[in-house]
Amino acid sequence: MSVNVTVGEKSYFPEIEKINYEGPDSLNPLAFRYYDENRVIAGKPMEDHFRFAVAYWHTLGGTGADPFGPGTHVLPWLYGADSMTIARNKLDAAFEFITKLGAPFYCFHDRDLAPEGGNVAESEKNLRTLVGLAGEKQEASGVKLLWGTANVFSHPRYMNGAATNPDFAILTHAAAQVKSAIDATIALGGGNYVFWGGREGYYSLLNTNMKRELDHLGMFLQKARNYGRKAGFTGTFLIEPKPMEPTKHQYDFDTATVTGFLYKYGLADDFKINIENNHATLAGHTFAHEVQTAVNAGLLGSLDINQGDPHNGWDTDEFLTNLYDAVELMLVLLQHGGIGKGGMNFDAKTRRSSTGAEDLFIAHISSMDTLARALLIADDILQNSDFLKMKRARYSSYDAGAGADFEQGKFNIDQLAGLAAEYGEPKQISGKQELYQQLINRYIK
Ligand code: XLS
Ligand code: NI
Ligand code: NI
């Protein structure tokens, strides 16, 4: 299904035409070389393998500002008579960008879409107005909402956290925002609703009652879930782990931590996990590890697609172009049934010195192509190589005999110890990691 190009009163990307698939030999940087949305791979069209989404905050709001200087990206839609005019212009630019790129989904925070007002009621009104307009854009273009979320970390009031803030009054403001962001997500037919921790975490245990803060977070999420379900939200709630930044100890450290949290607070039936590659890197994991961990728990929800810099320790949110990592990711996804009702959201920004509108398109195209190419490679590996056979053979001692009985729970520790005495010292079996790596490289072509 392709989306219809939707341009507002004035075009913000007049030099850019709809991006088309031109095939691997194309030298056109503004064309897809691998991402061919309708091409069927492993039983479904490419589009459904990825469900690509444009992230409103980086792509429409990212000015390139960093701690050492202001923004360098001149985004014409961010200039206007007042904040609501700017929000409307931004919406026009967003849908022109998304539809020219041909991404089927987008994601937003409440404050990306509409400005904060002077009080809660005004903020809610602003959001409702923009939700109405976004609904019209979705209708005209066929673009859908992958997920909505609330920004409960930028406003200074959230400096000590939102749901984990020691001040109850701040928690109530977070509740007001989450409530209307859930309403917005329902109104726009969003399939998922995300909670990224933001400032839910701490810098020093000296001034922090960690147990109490975590209980507050658990309670807050239960109440948000109850509200969403009552209001008719049938999609999935997602938690996005991150180990550090902005706080030193973020509560949603990684997939394993969040899995434990979801079970402890009775949330595992309604929540799944939104995994971001750069957050995995910061936690000392690979993206594939995090995705596999979520799969194991039955909690894989969605993905934030980007990559970090392995040489530094913060969230650089670069566009994913590392083909090797993408192949590992696609191998995990293809073996485990794919991304389901989640998608792949480009939580990534162009570099501060990449100042052209064209750069925004090239960045998304490159990532989409990296993943599409990785899909083709991973599918080829699974269909035509010994990869799966080799991996299965490693565990063949559990396929029959005493190993299979162990898996059935038929032995106690005494009996297992008896078997050890019977077997004597087992002969070495090589793990052959280098052979697997050689095989992957053979298929990257
Ligand atoms: C920040 C997070 C954020 C979430 C949405 O590091 O990745 O962008 O995806 O709040
Ligand atoms: Ni993210
Ligand atoms: Ni991030």
Short mmCIF file of C-alpha atoms and ligand atoms in Angstrom, two decimals:
data_model
loop_
_atom_site.label_atom_id
_atom_site.label_comp_id
_atom_site.label_asym_id
_atom_site.label_seq_id
_atom_site.Cartn_x
_atom_site.Cartn_y
_atom_site.Cartn_z
CA MET A 1 0.00 0.00 0.00
CA SER A 2 1.58 3.27 -0.95
CA VAL A 3 0.76 6.61 0.62
CA ASN A 4 -0.49 9.67 -1.26
CA VAL A 5 1.83 12.66 -1.38
CA THR A 6 0.15 15.34 0.75
CA VAL A 7 1.46 18.89 0.42
CA GLY A 8 0.02 21.81 2.41
CA GLU A 9 -0.68 25.32 1.09
CA LYS A 10 3.02 25.81 0.57
CA SER A 11 5.57 23.11 -0.21
CA TYR A 12 8.45 22.79 2.26
CA PHE A 13 10.42 20.38 0.09
CA PRO A 14 9.79 21.74 -3.43
CA GLU A 15 12.99 20.22 -4.81
CA ILE A 16 12.16 16.70 -3.64
CA GLU A 17 9.91 14.39 -5.63
CA LYS A 18 8.31 11.21 -4.31
CA ILE A 19 11.11 8.73 -3.53
CA ASN A 20 10.91 5.65 -5.75
CA TYR A 21 12.51 2.24 -5.86
CA GLU A 22 15.14 2.21 -8.62
CA GLY A 23 17.04 -1.00 -7.78
CA PRO A 24 20.58 -1.80 -6.56
CA ASP A 25 22.33 -0.28 -9.58
CA SER A 26 20.82 3.16 -9.15
CA LEU A 27 23.27 5.95 -8.37
CA ASN A 28 20.50 8.34 -7.34
CA PRO A 29 20.86 9.18 -3.63
CA LEU A 30 17.18 10.10 -3.55
CA ALA A 31 15.94 6.65 -4.59
CA PHE A 32 15.62 3.28 -2.90
CA ARG A 33 18.06 0.63 -4.00
CA TYR A 34 16.67 -2.21 -1.83
CA TYR A 35 13.45 -1.05 -0.16
CA ASP A 36 10.70 -2.08 -2.54
CA GLU A 37 7.56 -1.88 -0.39
CA ASN A 38 5.49 -4.43 -2.31
CA ARG A 39 8.18 -7.03 -2.88
CA VAL A 40 7.29 -10.22 -1.03
CA ILE A 41 10.05 -11.74 1.11
CA ALA A 42 9.51 -14.65 3.51
CA GLY A 43 5.77 -14.59 2.88
CA LYS A 44 4.98 -10.90 3.26
CA PRO A 45 5.63 -7.57 1.55
CA MET A 46 8.70 -5.64 2.66
CA GLU A 47 6.48 -2.88 4.00
CA ASP A 48 5.05 -5.28 6.61
CA HIS A 49 8.46 -6.49 7.73
CA PHE A 50 9.41 -2.97 8.77
CA ARG A 51 6.34 -0.74 9.23
CA PHE A 52 8.69 2.27 9.02
CA ALA A 53 7.75 5.35 11.00
CA VAL A 54 9.08 8.93 10.93
CA ALA A 55 9.83 10.41 14.37
CA TYR A 56 8.24 13.84 14.60
CA TRP A 57 10.67 15.19 17.22
CA HIS A 58 13.95 14.57 15.40
CA THR A 59 12.83 14.88 11.81
CA LEU A 60 10.54 17.89 12.11
CA GLY A 61 11.98 19.42 15.28
CA GLY A 62 15.69 18.60 15.22
CA THR A 63 17.67 21.79 14.76
CA GLY A 64 21.11 20.32 15.44
CA ALA A 65 21.53 22.20 18.75
CA ASP A 66 24.08 20.67 21.12
CA PRO A 67 25.52 21.68 24.53
CA PHE A 68 28.17 23.78 22.73
CA GLY A 69 26.00 25.78 20.40
CA PRO A 70 22.54 26.52 19.02
CA GLY A 71 20.85 24.81 16.12
CA THR A 72 22.30 24.95 12.64
CA HIS A 73 19.39 23.42 10.73
CA VAL A 74 17.10 26.06 9.29
CA LEU A 75 13.65 24.46 9.31
CA PRO A 76 11.31 26.95 7.64
CA TRP A 77 8.18 25.46 9.24
CA LEU A 78 9.49 26.42 12.70
CA TYR A 79 9.05 30.14 11.93
CA GLY A 80 5.59 31.71 12.25
CA ALA A 81 3.48 34.35 13.95
CA ASP A 82 2.64 32.23 17.01
CA SER A 83 3.12 28.75 18.41
CA MET A 84 -0.13 27.34 17.00
CA THR A 85 0.68 28.63 13.51
CA ILE A 86 4.08 26.98 13.79
CA ALA A 87 2.43 23.71 14.90
CA ARG A 88 0.18 23.79 11.80
CA ASN A 89 3.11 24.51 9.50
CA LYS A 90 5.06 21.71 11.12
CA LEU A 91 2.16 19.33 10.50
CA ASP A 92 2.13 20.32 6.82
CA ALA A 93 5.88 19.77 6.60
CA ALA A 94 5.59 16.45 8.46
CA PHE A 95 3.05 14.97 6.07
CA GLU A 96 4.84 16.29 3.00
CA PHE A 97 8.06 14.68 4.26
CA ILE A 98 6.48 11.37 5.33
CA THR A 99 4.51 10.94 2.12
CA LYS A 100 7.34 11.91 -0.22
CA LEU A 101 9.53 9.41 1.60
CA GLY A 102 6.74 6.82 1.44
CA ALA A 103 6.86 5.81 5.11
CA PRO A 104 3.56 4.26 6.18
CA PHE A 105 3.66 5.48 9.83
CA TYR A 106 4.74 8.29 12.14
CA CYS A 107 5.22 8.78 15.91
CA PHE A 108 4.96 11.85 18.13
CA HIS A 109 5.12 13.26 21.66
CA ASP A 110 2.19 15.48 22.65
CA ARG A 111 4.50 18.52 22.67
CA ASP A 112 5.91 17.75 19.22
CA LEU A 113 2.44 18.06 17.76
CA ALA A 114 1.06 20.98 19.78
CA PRO A 115 2.61 23.62 22.04
CA GLU A 116 2.21 23.64 25.81
CA GLY A 117 -0.42 26.21 26.85
CA GLY A 118 -0.53 28.52 29.88
CA ASN A 119 -2.35 25.86 31.94
CA VAL A 120 -3.52 22.23 31.71
CA ALA A 121 -6.81 23.08 29.95
CA GLU A 122 -5.08 25.23 27.33
CA SER A 123 -2.46 22.55 26.64
CA GLU A 124 -5.22 19.98 26.18
CA LYS A 125 -7.11 22.30 23.84
CA ASN A 126 -4.00 22.89 21.72
CA LEU A 127 -3.42 19.16 21.43
CA ARG A 128 -7.05 18.45 20.51
CA THR A 129 -6.88 21.06 17.75
CA LEU A 130 -3.75 19.53 16.24
CA VAL A 131 -5.11 16.00 16.63
CA GLY A 132 -8.11 17.05 14.54
CA LEU A 133 -5.84 18.41 11.82
CA ALA A 134 -3.52 15.38 11.96
CA GLY A 135 -6.57 13.14 11.53
CA GLU A 136 -7.41 14.96 8.29
CA LYS A 137 -3.82 14.56 7.07
CA GLN A 138 -3.89 10.84 7.89
CA GLU A 139 -7.15 10.48 5.99
CA ALA A 140 -5.83 12.29 2.91
CA SER A 141 -2.49 10.48 2.80
CA GLY A 142 -3.14 6.98 4.16
CA VAL A 143 -0.31 7.45 6.68
CA LYS A 144 -1.03 5.91 10.09
CA LEU A 145 0.08 6.57 13.65
CA LEU A 146 2.45 3.89 14.97
CA TRP A 147 2.52 5.35 18.47
CA GLY A 148 1.94 8.41 20.54
CA THR A 149 3.61 9.41 23.79
CA ALA A 150 3.80 12.28 26.28
CA ASN A 151 6.88 14.41 26.76
CA VAL A 152 7.09 14.46 30.55
CA PHE A 153 10.79 15.23 30.69
CA SER A 154 11.54 18.52 28.85
CA HIS A 155 9.55 21.05 30.88
CA PRO A 156 11.62 22.31 33.86
CA ARG A 157 8.92 21.10 36.29
CA TYR A 158 10.03 17.53 35.50
CA MET A 159 13.64 18.10 36.56
CA ASN A 160 13.26 15.46 39.33
CA GLY A 161 11.19 13.08 37.23
CA ALA A 162 7.50 12.72 36.36
CA ALA A 163 5.80 9.63 37.87
CA THR A 164 8.85 9.11 40.12
CA ASN A 165 9.06 12.74 41.21
CA PRO A 166 9.31 13.14 45.01
CA ASP A 167 6.72 15.94 44.67
CA PHE A 168 3.21 14.52 44.20
CA ALA A 169 2.00 17.71 42.47
CA ILE A 170 4.41 17.06 39.61
CA LEU A 171 3.11 13.50 39.24
CA THR A 172 -0.38 14.90 38.76
CA HIS A 173 0.84 17.07 35.88
CA ALA A 174 2.39 14.00 34.27
CA ALA A 175 -0.97 12.25 34.68
CA ALA A 176 -2.75 15.12 32.92
CA GLN A 177 -0.35 14.90 30.00
CA VAL A 178 -0.42 11.12 29.74
CA LYS A 179 -4.24 11.14 29.84
CA SER A 180 -4.54 13.53 26.91
CA ALA A 181 -1.71 11.87 24.98
CA ILE A 182 -3.57 8.54 25.31
CA ASP A 183 -6.76 10.29 24.13
CA ALA A 184 -4.82 11.70 21.17
CA THR A 185 -3.42 8.26 20.32
CA ILE A 186 -6.89 6.70 20.41
CA ALA A 187 -8.39 9.50 18.30
CA LEU A 188 -5.71 8.98 15.65
CA GLY A 189 -6.01 5.19 15.65
CA GLY A 190 -2.49 4.64 17.03
CA GLY A 191 -1.59 0.98 17.42
CA ASN A 192 0.71 1.56 20.40
CA TYR A 193 1.31 3.99 23.23
CA VAL A 194 4.89 4.48 24.47
CA PHE A 195 6.38 5.30 27.85
CA TRP A 196 10.05 6.20 27.61
CA GLY A 197 11.36 6.88 31.12
CA GLY A 198 12.62 10.39 30.46
CA ARG A 199 13.84 11.57 33.86
CA GLU A 200 12.47 8.52 35.71
CA GLY A 201 15.67 7.57 37.50
CA TYR A 202 18.13 9.24 39.84
CA TYR A 203 21.58 10.76 40.20
CA SER A 204 22.31 10.02 43.86
CA LEU A 205 20.89 7.46 46.26
CA LEU A 206 21.69 9.89 49.08
CA ASN A 207 18.56 11.92 48.35
CA THR A 208 16.50 9.18 46.70
CA ASN A 209 14.00 6.66 48.06
CA MET A 210 14.32 4.27 45.15
CA LYS A 211 11.77 1.72 46.37
CA ARG A 212 9.11 4.38 46.83
CA GLU A 213 9.81 5.94 43.42
CA LEU A 214 9.54 2.57 41.68
CA ASP A 215 6.26 1.81 43.48
CA HIS A 216 4.94 5.18 42.28
CA LEU A 217 5.95 4.36 38.72
CA GLY A 218 4.24 0.96 38.92
CA MET A 219 1.07 2.53 40.31
CA PHE A 220 1.11 5.33 37.72
CA LEU A 221 1.42 2.87 34.83
CA GLN A 222 -1.40 0.69 36.20
CA LYS A 223 -3.66 3.73 36.37
CA ALA A 224 -2.65 4.88 32.88
CA ARG A 225 -3.35 1.38 31.55
CA ASN A 226 -6.75 1.32 33.27
CA TYR A 227 -7.61 4.71 31.82
CA GLY A 228 -6.54 3.73 28.31
CA ARG A 229 -8.48 0.48 28.34
CA LYS A 230 -11.61 2.19 29.63
CA ALA A 231 -11.29 4.89 26.99
CA GLY A 232 -11.17 2.23 24.27
CA PHE A 233 -7.45 1.82 23.58
CA THR A 234 -7.05 -1.71 22.22
CA GLY A 235 -3.39 -1.38 21.18
CA THR A 236 -0.22 -2.17 23.09
CA PHE A 237 1.40 -0.08 25.79
CA LEU A 238 5.16 -0.02 25.40
CA ILE A 239 8.05 0.77 27.71
CA GLU A 240 11.27 1.91 26.07
CA PRO A 241 14.34 0.92 28.12
CA LYS A 242 17.42 3.12 28.43
CA PRO A 243 20.17 2.61 31.01
CA MET A 244 21.37 6.19 31.51
CA GLU A 245 20.91 9.75 30.18
CA PRO A 246 19.42 12.01 31.32
CA THR A 247 19.76 10.47 34.80
CA LYS A 248 22.72 8.37 35.87
CA HIS A 249 20.54 5.40 36.84
CA GLN A 250 17.49 5.19 34.59
CA TYR A 251 14.90 2.85 36.14
CA ASP A 252 14.08 1.15 32.80
CA PHE A 253 17.69 0.05 32.36
CA ASP A 254 17.28 -2.64 29.68
CA THR A 255 14.85 -5.26 28.40
CA ALA A 256 15.59 -7.72 31.19
CA THR A 257 15.07 -5.05 33.87
CA VAL A 258 11.81 -3.89 32.30
CA THR A 259 10.58 -7.48 31.98
CA GLY A 260 11.02 -7.97 35.74
CA PHE A 261 9.32 -4.63 36.42
CA LEU A 262 6.31 -5.46 34.23
CA TYR A 263 5.76 -8.77 36.03
CA LYS A 264 6.27 -7.30 39.49
CA TYR A 265 3.65 -4.61 38.92
CA GLY A 266 1.11 -6.77 37.06
CA LEU A 267 1.58 -4.99 33.73
CA ALA A 268 2.84 -7.80 31.50
CA ASP A 269 -0.54 -8.51 29.86
CA ASP A 270 -0.91 -4.98 28.50
CA PHE A 271 2.67 -3.80 28.06
CA LYS A 272 5.45 -4.83 25.74
CA ILE A 273 8.88 -3.37 25.06
CA ASN A 274 10.06 -0.77 22.55
CA ILE A 275 13.75 -1.40 21.97
CA GLU A 276 16.15 1.25 20.69
CA ASN A 277 19.53 0.27 19.27
CA ASN A 278 21.50 3.15 20.80
CA HIS A 279 19.97 2.43 24.22
CA ALA A 280 21.06 -1.20 23.86
CA THR A 281 24.61 0.00 23.12
CA LEU A 282 24.59 2.21 26.22
CA ALA A 283 23.47 -0.79 28.30
CA GLY A 284 26.42 -2.81 27.01
CA HIS A 285 24.21 -5.00 24.80
CA THR A 286 23.76 -5.48 21.09
CA PHE A 287 20.43 -4.61 19.47
CA ALA A 288 20.00 -8.29 18.54
CA HIS A 289 20.54 -9.31 22.18
CA GLU A 290 17.85 -6.92 23.39
CA VAL A 291 15.39 -8.03 20.72
CA GLN A 292 16.02 -11.70 21.43
CA THR A 293 15.58 -11.07 25.19
CA ALA A 294 12.18 -9.48 24.51
CA VAL A 295 11.21 -12.33 22.18
CA ASN A 296 12.11 -14.85 24.91
CA ALA A 297 9.74 -13.09 27.32
CA GLY A 298 6.97 -12.76 24.71
CA LEU A 299 7.31 -8.98 25.10
CA LEU A 300 8.69 -7.73 21.80
CA GLY A 301 6.63 -4.64 21.00
CA SER A 302 8.35 -2.27 18.59
CA LEU A 303 11.75 -0.85 17.64
CA ASP A 304 13.37 2.58 17.67
CA ILE A 305 15.81 2.41 14.80
CA ASN A 306 19.10 4.26 15.12
CA GLN A 307 22.70 3.53 16.01
CA GLY A 308 25.18 4.87 18.52
CA ASP A 309 28.84 5.50 18.31
CA PRO A 310 30.73 2.58 19.87
CA HIS A 311 33.51 4.96 20.90
CA ASN A 312 31.54 7.20 23.20
CA GLY A 313 29.00 6.83 25.97
CA TRP A 314 25.98 8.90 25.04
CA ASP A 315 22.90 8.69 22.83
CA THR A 316 24.13 10.01 19.48
CA ASP A 317 20.94 8.85 17.71
CA GLU A 318 22.59 8.38 14.33
CA PHE A 319 20.69 6.89 11.43
CA LEU A 320 21.31 3.14 11.23
CA THR A 321 23.63 2.27 8.35
CA ASN A 322 25.60 -0.58 9.90
CA LEU A 323 24.70 -3.48 7.62
CA TYR A 324 26.23 -6.17 9.81
CA ASP A 325 24.14 -5.14 12.85
CA ALA A 326 21.06 -4.92 10.64
CA VAL A 327 21.63 -8.47 9.37
CA GLU A 328 21.87 -9.78 12.94
CA LEU A 329 18.67 -7.95 13.79
CA MET A 330 16.80 -9.30 10.77
CA LEU A 331 18.01 -12.84 11.51
CA VAL A 332 16.39 -12.62 14.96
CA LEU A 333 13.19 -11.06 13.61
CA LEU A 334 12.80 -13.53 10.74
CA GLN A 335 13.30 -16.50 13.04
CA HIS A 336 10.72 -15.24 15.49
CA GLY A 337 7.81 -14.09 13.39
CA GLY A 338 8.67 -10.40 12.92
CA ILE A 339 7.63 -7.14 14.45
CA GLY A 340 3.86 -7.78 14.65
CA LYS A 341 1.85 -4.64 15.37
CA GLY A 342 4.99 -2.71 16.24
CA GLY A 343 7.17 -1.04 13.68
CA MET A 344 10.53 0.60 13.10
CA ASN A 345 10.57 4.22 14.18
CA PHE A 346 13.50 6.39 13.09
CA ASP A 347 14.48 7.83 16.45
CA ALA A 348 17.53 9.34 14.78
CA LYS A 349 18.85 12.73 13.78
CA THR A 350 21.05 14.01 11.02
CA ARG A 351 24.39 15.41 12.18
CA ARG A 352 24.65 19.07 13.21
CA SER A 353 26.58 19.90 10.06
CA SER A 354 24.16 18.08 7.73
CA THR A 355 22.13 21.15 7.06
CA GLY A 356 20.21 20.46 3.86
CA ALA A 357 16.58 19.33 3.54
CA GLU A 358 17.94 16.71 1.15
CA ASP A 359 20.07 15.28 4.00
CA LEU A 360 16.92 14.45 5.96
CA PHE A 361 15.65 12.38 3.04
CA ILE A 362 19.01 10.72 2.37
CA ALA A 363 19.32 9.71 6.03
CA HIS A 364 15.94 7.95 6.08
CA ILE A 365 16.46 6.38 2.66
CA SER A 366 19.86 4.98 3.69
CA SER A 367 18.44 3.39 6.83
CA MET A 368 15.44 1.95 5.03
CA ASP A 369 17.76 0.52 2.39
CA THR A 370 20.17 -0.86 5.02
CA LEU A 371 17.31 -2.75 6.67
CA ALA A 372 15.80 -3.90 3.38
CA ARG A 373 19.16 -5.18 2.22
CA ALA A 374 19.64 -6.88 5.59
CA LEU A 375 16.24 -8.54 5.20
CA LEU A 376 17.26 -9.98 1.81
CA ILE A 377 20.57 -11.21 3.23
CA ALA A 378 19.02 -12.72 6.37
CA ASP A 379 16.32 -14.44 4.33
CA ASP A 380 18.98 -15.85 1.99
CA ILE A 381 20.99 -17.14 4.98
CA LEU A 382 17.95 -18.80 6.54
CA GLN A 383 16.71 -20.31 3.24
CA ASN A 384 19.94 -21.32 1.56
CA SER A 385 22.73 -21.83 4.07
CA ASP A 386 23.57 -24.29 6.82
CA PHE A 387 23.08 -21.61 9.47
CA LEU A 388 19.96 -23.08 11.10
CA LYS A 389 21.19 -26.63 10.69
CA MET A 390 24.48 -25.78 12.41
CA LYS A 391 22.70 -24.04 15.26
CA ARG A 392 20.25 -26.93 15.74
CA ALA A 393 23.05 -29.48 15.68
CA ARG A 394 24.75 -27.70 18.60
CA TYR A 395 21.80 -28.71 20.80
CA SER A 396 21.24 -32.20 19.37
CA SER A 397 22.18 -33.86 22.67
CA TYR A 398 18.82 -32.60 23.96
CA ASP A 399 16.85 -33.95 20.99
CA ALA A 400 16.67 -37.58 22.09
CA GLY A 401 17.58 -39.89 24.94
CA ALA A 402 18.51 -38.55 28.36
CA GLY A 403 18.87 -34.94 27.11
CA ALA A 404 15.26 -34.96 25.89
CA ASP A 405 14.17 -36.52 29.19
CA PHE A 406 15.93 -33.67 31.03
CA GLU A 407 13.97 -31.11 29.01
CA GLN A 408 10.80 -32.96 30.05
CA GLY A 409 11.80 -32.53 33.70
CA LYS A 410 12.35 -36.23 34.26
CA PHE A 411 15.63 -36.03 36.22
CA ASN A 412 16.49 -34.73 39.66
CA ILE A 413 19.98 -33.47 40.51
CA ASP A 414 20.99 -36.85 42.01
CA GLN A 415 20.11 -38.62 38.79
CA LEU A 416 21.94 -36.01 36.71
CA ALA A 417 25.03 -36.47 38.89
CA GLY A 418 24.74 -40.23 38.34
CA LEU A 419 24.72 -39.66 34.57
CA ALA A 420 27.89 -37.55 34.83
CA ALA A 421 29.67 -40.45 36.51
CA GLU A 422 28.40 -42.78 33.79
CA TYR A 423 29.43 -40.48 30.87
CA GLY A 424 32.94 -39.71 32.12
CA GLU A 425 34.68 -36.61 30.70
CA PRO A 426 32.77 -35.52 27.55
CA LYS A 427 34.76 -34.92 24.41
CA GLN A 428 35.23 -31.31 23.32
CA ILE A 429 32.71 -29.84 20.85
CA SER A 430 33.78 -26.63 19.10
CA GLY A 431 31.39 -23.65 19.23
CA LYS A 432 32.64 -22.60 15.79
CA GLN A 433 31.84 -18.88 16.18
CA GLU A 434 34.27 -17.98 13.41
CA LEU A 435 32.52 -20.34 11.03
CA TYR A 436 29.20 -18.56 11.66
CA GLN A 437 30.89 -15.18 11.13
CA GLN A 438 32.45 -16.41 7.92
CA LEU A 439 29.06 -17.64 6.75
CA ILE A 440 27.35 -14.28 7.44
CA ASN A 441 30.05 -12.43 5.51
CA ARG A 442 29.67 -14.84 2.63
CA TYR A 443 26.00 -13.86 2.30
CA ILE A 444 26.57 -10.11 2.55
CA LYS A 445 26.70 -9.44 -1.14
C1 XLS B 1 15.23 9.22 24.14
C2 XLS B 1 14.16 8.34 23.67
C3 XLS B 1 12.92 9.07 23.18
C4 XLS B 1 11.76 8.11 23.09
C5 XLS B 1 10.43 8.76 23.05
O1 XLS B 1 16.37 8.80 24.33
O2 XLS B 1 14.66 7.50 22.68
O3 XLS B 1 13.16 9.70 21.97
O4 XLS B 1 11.87 7.27 21.99
O5 XLS B 1 10.15 9.50 24.18
NI NI B 2 13.56 6.25 21.43
NI NI B 3 17.15 7.50 22.44
#
